Amino acid sequence: MTEINETLTNKVDPIIIDRSNRIDSIRLLLALMKWTARFMKRWHSKNGYGHGENPRNG
């Protein structure tokens, strides 16, 4: 059984592992951005944008 595990472990391509890690990092970043945008939208709708205007309207 140990020989099978070693064979499977040795056949994994490091490029695939690196790509998988990058994809996971991107997914985590996108999830954090989405959560932050949702949180800020709720916070501003509750507290207002300050001085009665939306800062995006410049």
Backbone as CSV, one residue per row, in Angstrom:
resi,resn,N_x,N_y,N_z,CA_x,CA_y,CA_z,C_x,C_y,C_z
1,MET,0.830,-1.198,0.000,0.000,0.000,0.000,0.870,1.256,0.000
2,THR,1.958,1.224,0.722,2.852,2.372,0.776,3.441,2.663,-0.597
3,GLU,3.769,1.602,-1.340,4.340,1.794,-2.677,3.351,2.501,-3.594
4,ILE,2.082,2.168,-3.480,1.059,2.803,-4.315,0.958,4.286,-3.980
5,ASN,0.944,4.609,-2.693,0.857,6.011,-2.279,2.056,6.812,-2.764
6,GLU,3.257,6.221,-2.665,4.459,6.918,-3.125,4.407,7.144,-4.628
7,THR,3.928,6.144,-5.363,3.834,6.275,-6.809,2.857,7.387,-7.178
8,LEU,1.706,7.426,-6.527,0.723,8.468,-6.809,1.258,9.845,-6.443
9,THR,1.955,9.927,-5.331,2.510,11.199,-4.884,3.570,11.699,-5.855
10,ASN,4.406,10.805,-6.339,5.478,11.200,-7.248,4.955,11.605,-8.621
11,LYS,3.787,11.141,-9.006,3.254,11.445,-10.332,2.520,12.781,-10.381
12,VAL,2.281,13.419,-9.261,1.586,14.703,-9.263,2.538,15.770,-9.784
13,ASP,2.086,16.480,-10.783,2.905,17.508,-11.422,2.890,18.783,-10.578
14,PRO,4.060,19.323,-10.229,4.096,20.547,-9.406,3.409,21.732,-10.072
15,ILE,3.377,21.762,-11.401,2.709,22.861,-12.101,1.214,22.821,-11.812
16,ILE,0.652,21.616,-11.767,-0.776,21.475,-11.469,-1.059,21.946,-10.050
17,ILE,-0.192,21.600,-9.120,-0.371,22.026,-7.725,-0.299,23.547,-7.652
18,ASP,0.674,24.153,-8.324,0.830,25.609,-8.314,-0.402,26.285,-8.908
19,ARG,-0.901,25.750,-10.001,-2.091,26.329,-10.638,-3.295,26.208,-9.719
20,SER,-3.415,25.071,-9.060,-4.526,24.863,-8.129,-4.460,25.868,-6.984
21,ASN,-3.268,26.114,-6.471,-3.106,27.086,-5.389,-3.469,28.490,-5.856
22,ARG,-3.104,28.828,-7.100,-3.449,30.145,-7.631,-4.954,30.291,-7.787
23,ILE,-5.602,29.243,-8.267,-7.056,29.286,-8.438,-7.732,29.458,-7.085
24,ASP,-7.252,28.724,-6.070,-7.819,28.857,-4.726,-7.616,30.269,-4.190
25,SER,-6.451,30.847,-4.441,-6.170,32.208,-3.977,-7.098,33.215,-4.646
26,ILE,-7.315,33.036,-5.937,-8.208,33.949,-6.662,-9.630,33.812,-6.147
27,ARG,-10.071,32.576,-5.912,-11.428,32.369,-5.392,-11.593,33.004,-4.018
28,LEU,-10.573,32.874,-3.180,-10.627,33.484,-1.855,-10.690,35.005,-1.973
29,LEU,-9.870,35.570,-2.839,-9.869,37.018,-3.038,-11.230,37.506,-3.527
30,LEU,-11.804,36.812,-4.501,-13.114,37.216,-5.016,-14.195,37.107,-3.949
31,ALA,-14.124,36.058,-3.131,-15.107,35.898,-2.057,-14.986,37.036,-1.043
32,LEU,-13.759,37.417,-0.708,-13.553,38.520,0.236,-14.045,39.846,-0.341
33,MET,-13.789,40.068,-1.626,-14.253,41.304,-2.265,-15.780,41.365,-2.279
34,LYS,-16.408,40.236,-2.579,-17.867,40.181,-2.618,-18.445,40.447,-1.231
35,TRP,-17.857,39.822,-0.203,-18.337,40.002,1.168,-18.168,41.458,1.593
36,THR,-17.016,42.051,1.264,-16.750,43.440,1.644,-17.740,44.385,0.971
37,ALA,-17.994,44.178,-0.317,-18.949,45.035,-1.032,-20.336,44.917,-0.419
38,ARG,-20.733,43.708,-0.082,-22.052,43.493,0.516,-22.138,44.185,1.875
39,PHE,-21.081,44.045,2.676,-21.040,44.667,3.998,-21.104,46.186,3.881
40,MET,-20.304,46.766,2.973,-20.278,48.220,2.816,-21.626,48.746,2.332
41,LYS,-22.267,48.017,1.433,-23.574,48.441,0.934,-24.582,48.485,2.078
42,ARG,-24.572,47.452,2.919,-25.492,47.428,4.062,-25.167,48.541,5.050
43,TRP,-23.880,48.763,5.306,-23.472,49.781,6.273,-23.902,51.164,5.791
44,HIS,-23.656,51.456,4.519,-24.015,52.767,3.984,-25.522,52.962,3.918
45,SER,-26.256,51.901,3.625,-27.711,52.059,3.565,-28.271,52.335,4.959
46,LYS,-27.595,51.829,5.980,-28.044,52.060,7.356,-27.565,53.419,7.868
47,ASN,-26.324,53.800,7.571,-25.707,54.988,8.156,-25.654,56.195,7.227
48,GLY,-25.976,56.016,5.977,-25.885,57.125,5.032,-24.460,57.285,4.534
49,TYR,-24.300,58.102,3.525,-22.986,58.293,2.921,-22.238,59.472,3.531
50,GLY,-22.864,60.205,4.385,-22.209,61.363,4.984,-22.502,62.603,4.175
51,HIS,-22.885,63.671,4.823,-23.223,64.946,4.191,-24.356,64.803,3.175
52,GLY,-25.115,63.747,3.277,-26.306,63.597,2.468,-26.101,63.353,0.989
53,GLU,-24.917,62.934,0.587,-24.729,62.669,-0.836,-23.871,61.427,-1.042
54,ASN,-24.044,60.842,-2.181,-23.273,59.669,-2.556,-21.905,60.134,-3.050
55,PRO,-20.798,59.624,-2.489,-19.468,60.081,-2.910,-19.175,59.766,-4.375
56,ARG,-19.878,58.813,-4.967,-19.647,58.488,-6.372,-20.229,59.546,-7.300
57,ASN,-21.141,60.353,-6.794,-21.726,61.395,-7.635,-20.798,62.599,-7.771
58,GLY,-19.724,62.588,-6.978,-18.665,63.566,-7.058,-19.096,64.956,-7.011
